[in-house]
Coordinates of C-alpha atoms in Angstrom, one line a residue:
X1 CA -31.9 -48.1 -4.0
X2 CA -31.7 -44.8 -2.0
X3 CA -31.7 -41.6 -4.1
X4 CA -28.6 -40.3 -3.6
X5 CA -28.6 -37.0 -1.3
X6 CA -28.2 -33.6 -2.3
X7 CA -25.6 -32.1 -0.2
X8 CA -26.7 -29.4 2.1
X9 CA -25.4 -25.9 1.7
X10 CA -23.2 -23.7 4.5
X11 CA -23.5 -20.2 4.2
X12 CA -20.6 -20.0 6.6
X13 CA -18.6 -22.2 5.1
X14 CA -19.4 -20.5 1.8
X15 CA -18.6 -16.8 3.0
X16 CA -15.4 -17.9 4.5
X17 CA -14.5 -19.2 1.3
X18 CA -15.3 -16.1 -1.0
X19 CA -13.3 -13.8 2.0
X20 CA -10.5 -15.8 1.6
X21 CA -10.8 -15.9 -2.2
X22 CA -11.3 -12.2 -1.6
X23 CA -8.1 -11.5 0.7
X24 CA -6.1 -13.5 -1.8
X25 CA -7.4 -10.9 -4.8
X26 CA -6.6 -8.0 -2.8
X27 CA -3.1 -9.1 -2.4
X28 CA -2.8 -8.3 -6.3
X29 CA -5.0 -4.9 -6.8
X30 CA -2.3 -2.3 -7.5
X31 CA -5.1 0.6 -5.9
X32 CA -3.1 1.5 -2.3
X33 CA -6.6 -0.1 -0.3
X34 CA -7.3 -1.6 3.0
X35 CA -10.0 -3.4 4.9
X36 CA -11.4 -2.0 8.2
X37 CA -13.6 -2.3 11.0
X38 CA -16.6 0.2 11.4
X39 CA -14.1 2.6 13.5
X40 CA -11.7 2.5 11.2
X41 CA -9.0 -0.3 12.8
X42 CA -7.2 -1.9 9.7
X43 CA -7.6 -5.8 9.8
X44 CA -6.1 -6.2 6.3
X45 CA -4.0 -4.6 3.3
X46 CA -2.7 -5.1 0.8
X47 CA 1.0 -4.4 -0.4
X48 CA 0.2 -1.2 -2.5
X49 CA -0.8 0.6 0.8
X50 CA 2.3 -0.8 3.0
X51 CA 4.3 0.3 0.3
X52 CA 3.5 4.1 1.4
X53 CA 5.5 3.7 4.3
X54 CA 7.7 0.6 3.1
X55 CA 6.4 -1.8 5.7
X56 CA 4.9 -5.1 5.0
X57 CA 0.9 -5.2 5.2
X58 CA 1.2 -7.0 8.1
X59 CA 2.7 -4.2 10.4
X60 CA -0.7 -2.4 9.1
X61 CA -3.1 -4.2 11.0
X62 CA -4.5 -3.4 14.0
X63 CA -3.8 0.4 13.5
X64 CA -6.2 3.2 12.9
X65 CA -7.2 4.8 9.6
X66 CA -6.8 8.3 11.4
X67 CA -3.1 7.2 12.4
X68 CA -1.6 7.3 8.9
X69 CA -4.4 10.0 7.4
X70 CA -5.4 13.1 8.2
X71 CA -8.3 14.1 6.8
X72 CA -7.7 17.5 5.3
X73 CA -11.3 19.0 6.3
X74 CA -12.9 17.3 9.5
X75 CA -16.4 18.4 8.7
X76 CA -16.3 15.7 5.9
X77 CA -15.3 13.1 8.6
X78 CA -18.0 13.8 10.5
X79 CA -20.1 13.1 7.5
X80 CA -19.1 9.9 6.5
X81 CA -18.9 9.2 10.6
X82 CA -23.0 10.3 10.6
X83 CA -24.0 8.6 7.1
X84 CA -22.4 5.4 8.5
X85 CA -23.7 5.1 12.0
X86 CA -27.3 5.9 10.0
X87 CA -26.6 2.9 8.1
X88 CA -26.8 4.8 4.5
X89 CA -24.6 2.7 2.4
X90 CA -22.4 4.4 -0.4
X91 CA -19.1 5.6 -1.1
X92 CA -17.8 8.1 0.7
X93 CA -14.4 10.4 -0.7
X94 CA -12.2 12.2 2.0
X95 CA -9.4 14.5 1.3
X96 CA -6.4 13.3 3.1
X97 CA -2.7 14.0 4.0
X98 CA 0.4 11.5 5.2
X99 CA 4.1 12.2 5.9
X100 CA 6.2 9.3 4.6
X101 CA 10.6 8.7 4.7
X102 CA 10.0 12.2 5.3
X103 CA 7.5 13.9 2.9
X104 CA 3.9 14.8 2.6
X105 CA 1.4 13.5 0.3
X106 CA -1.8 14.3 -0.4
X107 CA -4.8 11.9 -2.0
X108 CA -8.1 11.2 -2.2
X109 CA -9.6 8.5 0.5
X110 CA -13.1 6.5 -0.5
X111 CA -14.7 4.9 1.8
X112 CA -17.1 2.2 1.1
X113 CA -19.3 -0.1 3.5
X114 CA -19.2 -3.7 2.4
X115 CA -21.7 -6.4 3.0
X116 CA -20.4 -9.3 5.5
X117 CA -22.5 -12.0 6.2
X118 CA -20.7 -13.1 9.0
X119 CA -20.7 -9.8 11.0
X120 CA -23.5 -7.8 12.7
X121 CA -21.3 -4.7 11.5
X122 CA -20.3 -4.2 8.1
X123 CA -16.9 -3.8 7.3
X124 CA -15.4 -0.5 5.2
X125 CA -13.6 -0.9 2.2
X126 CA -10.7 2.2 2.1
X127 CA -9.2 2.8 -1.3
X128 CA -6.7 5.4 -1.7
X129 CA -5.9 7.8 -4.7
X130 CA -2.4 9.4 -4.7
X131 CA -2.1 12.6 -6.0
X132 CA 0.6 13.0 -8.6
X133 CA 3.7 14.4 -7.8
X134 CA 4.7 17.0 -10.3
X135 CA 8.1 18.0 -9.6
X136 CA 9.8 21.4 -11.1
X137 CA 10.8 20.3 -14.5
X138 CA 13.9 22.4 -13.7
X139 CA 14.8 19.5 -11.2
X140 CA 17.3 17.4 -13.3
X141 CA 18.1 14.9 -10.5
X142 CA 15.4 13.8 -8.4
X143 CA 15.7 14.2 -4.3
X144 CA 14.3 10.1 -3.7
X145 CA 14.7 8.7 -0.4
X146 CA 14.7 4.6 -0.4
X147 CA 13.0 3.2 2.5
X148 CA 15.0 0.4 4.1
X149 CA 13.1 -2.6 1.9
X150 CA 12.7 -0.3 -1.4
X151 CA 16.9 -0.1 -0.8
X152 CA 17.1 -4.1 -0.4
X153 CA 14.9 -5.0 -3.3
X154 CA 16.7 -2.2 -5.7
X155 CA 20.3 -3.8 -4.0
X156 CA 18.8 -7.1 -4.8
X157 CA 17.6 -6.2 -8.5
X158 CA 20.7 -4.7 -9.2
X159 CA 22.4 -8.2 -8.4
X160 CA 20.3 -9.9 -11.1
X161 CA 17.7 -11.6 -8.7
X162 CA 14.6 -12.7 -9.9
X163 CA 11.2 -11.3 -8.7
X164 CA 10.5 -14.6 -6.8
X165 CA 14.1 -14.8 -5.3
X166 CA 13.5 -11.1 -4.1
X167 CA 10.0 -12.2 -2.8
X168 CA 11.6 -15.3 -0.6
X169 CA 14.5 -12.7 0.7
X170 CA 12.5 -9.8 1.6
X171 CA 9.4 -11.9 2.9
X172 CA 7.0 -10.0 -0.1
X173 CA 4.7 -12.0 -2.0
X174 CA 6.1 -11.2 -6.1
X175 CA 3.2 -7.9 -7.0
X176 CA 4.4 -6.6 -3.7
X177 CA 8.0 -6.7 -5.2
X178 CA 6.7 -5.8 -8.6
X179 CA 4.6 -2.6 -7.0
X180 CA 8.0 -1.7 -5.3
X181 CA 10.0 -2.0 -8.6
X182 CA 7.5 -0.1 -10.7
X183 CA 6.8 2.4 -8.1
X184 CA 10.7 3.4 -8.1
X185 CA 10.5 3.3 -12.1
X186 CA 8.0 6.1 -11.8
X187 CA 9.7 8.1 -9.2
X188 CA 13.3 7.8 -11.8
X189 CA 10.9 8.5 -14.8
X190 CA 12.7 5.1 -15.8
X191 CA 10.4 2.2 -18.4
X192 CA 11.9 -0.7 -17.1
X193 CA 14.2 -2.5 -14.7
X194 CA 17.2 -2.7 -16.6
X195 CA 17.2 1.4 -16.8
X196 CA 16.0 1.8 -13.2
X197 CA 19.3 0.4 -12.3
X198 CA 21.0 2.0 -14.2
X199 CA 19.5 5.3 -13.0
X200 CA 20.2 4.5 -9.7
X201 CA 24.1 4.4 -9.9
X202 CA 23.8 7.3 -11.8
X203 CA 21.7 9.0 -9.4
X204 CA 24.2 7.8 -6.4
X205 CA 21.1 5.4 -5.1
X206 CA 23.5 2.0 -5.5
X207 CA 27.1 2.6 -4.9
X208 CA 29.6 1.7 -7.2
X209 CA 33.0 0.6 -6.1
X210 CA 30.4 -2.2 -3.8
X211 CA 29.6 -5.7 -5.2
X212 CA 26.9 -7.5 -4.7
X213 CA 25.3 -4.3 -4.9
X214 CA 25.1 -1.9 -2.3
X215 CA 23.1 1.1 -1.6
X216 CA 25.3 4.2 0.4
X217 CA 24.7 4.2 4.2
X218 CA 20.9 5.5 5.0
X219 CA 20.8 8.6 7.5
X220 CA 21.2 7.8 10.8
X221 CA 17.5 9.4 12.1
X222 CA 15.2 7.3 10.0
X223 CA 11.5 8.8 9.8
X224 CA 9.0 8.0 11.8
X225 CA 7.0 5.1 12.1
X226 CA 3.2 5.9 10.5
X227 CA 1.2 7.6 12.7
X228 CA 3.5 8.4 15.3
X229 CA 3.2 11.9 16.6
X230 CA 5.6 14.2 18.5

């Protein structure tokens, strides 16, 4: 009787298998982070960095790094751009600014080469670090802007829908609703979802003499797309 085989191992097969178990993890990091090509062209992110500019991850991809950041001092660019091309692998941080619905941020930008044995070229890891926004404490209502999907998933929160029901309508997997929903918490200064509605009619975010819910008319010159330039 033949001794049974032992089965033969595929290191393609196998790294395919931890990138996809990979991608599917990255989908749930709340850290705003994004996976890129050695000159910076997104090929994947995750919802916490689409929700910057409330635009699924999707509509992300293919797009430069340098398009939605601007590094705040270009010597350290050329830096990282230097260490890289020598092949020195370590995390590198970059000061950077964005404008999104209409206001700047600034944050914090680590860069990070990451081992791929299916490329010649390893790909970067970008994770982002917001800088908290400290408004005057004089400020008693809060000047927020909802992008057009934060407005839909606040509408459809308001209405009572569950996280998954929002998910199906809004084409979001459930953290990228969650992130939305606790994102807007934290911009109300609200603990939960029951009090971020209610915030928002008192803030004039959900109008209401409208049912299902309905948030007021958006202004007519939305902002622009990230990265697009004058």
């Amino acid at each position: 009787m033949a001794a049974p085989s032992t089965p033969v191992s595929d290191p393609e097969s196998e790294a395919t298998t931890w990138r996809t178990r990979f991608l599917n993890l990255l989908d749930r990091i709340p850290v705003p982070t994004a996976i890129s090509t050695t000159d910076g062209v997104i090929t994947g992110a995750n919802p916490a960095l689409a929700a910057l500019w409330d635009v699924t991850p999707g509509r992300l991809t293919g797009r430069s790094l340098l398009d939605l950041f601007t590094p705040t001092d270009g010597g350290q660019l050329v830096k990282v751009d230097a260490a890289l091309r020598g092949g020195r692998r370590s995390r590198y941080p970059v000061r950077v600014r964005w404008t999104a619905a209409g206001r700047s941020y600034e944050g914090q930008l680590t860069v990070e080469p990451v081992s791929d044995p299916a490329g010649a070229s390893p790909p970067l890891l970008a994770t982002l670090r917001v800088d908290e926004e400290r408004p005057p404490a004089e400020c008693a209502r809060p000047d927020v802007v909802l992008g057009p999907q934060e407005r839909r998933i606040l509408e459809l929160a308001a209405a009572g829908r569950t996280t998954s029901v929002i998910a199906r309508t809004v084409g979001l997997s459930g953290d990228g609703v969650n992130y939305h929903l606790v994102r807007l918490a934290r911009r109300l200064s609200v603990p939960n979802r029951t009090a971020l509605v209610a915030r928002a009619y008192v803030l004039g975010l959900l109008s209401p003499a409208a049912w299902p819910p309905a948030a007021p008319a958006p202004d007519p010159s939305p902002p622009a797309a990230p990265g697009d330039r004058a």
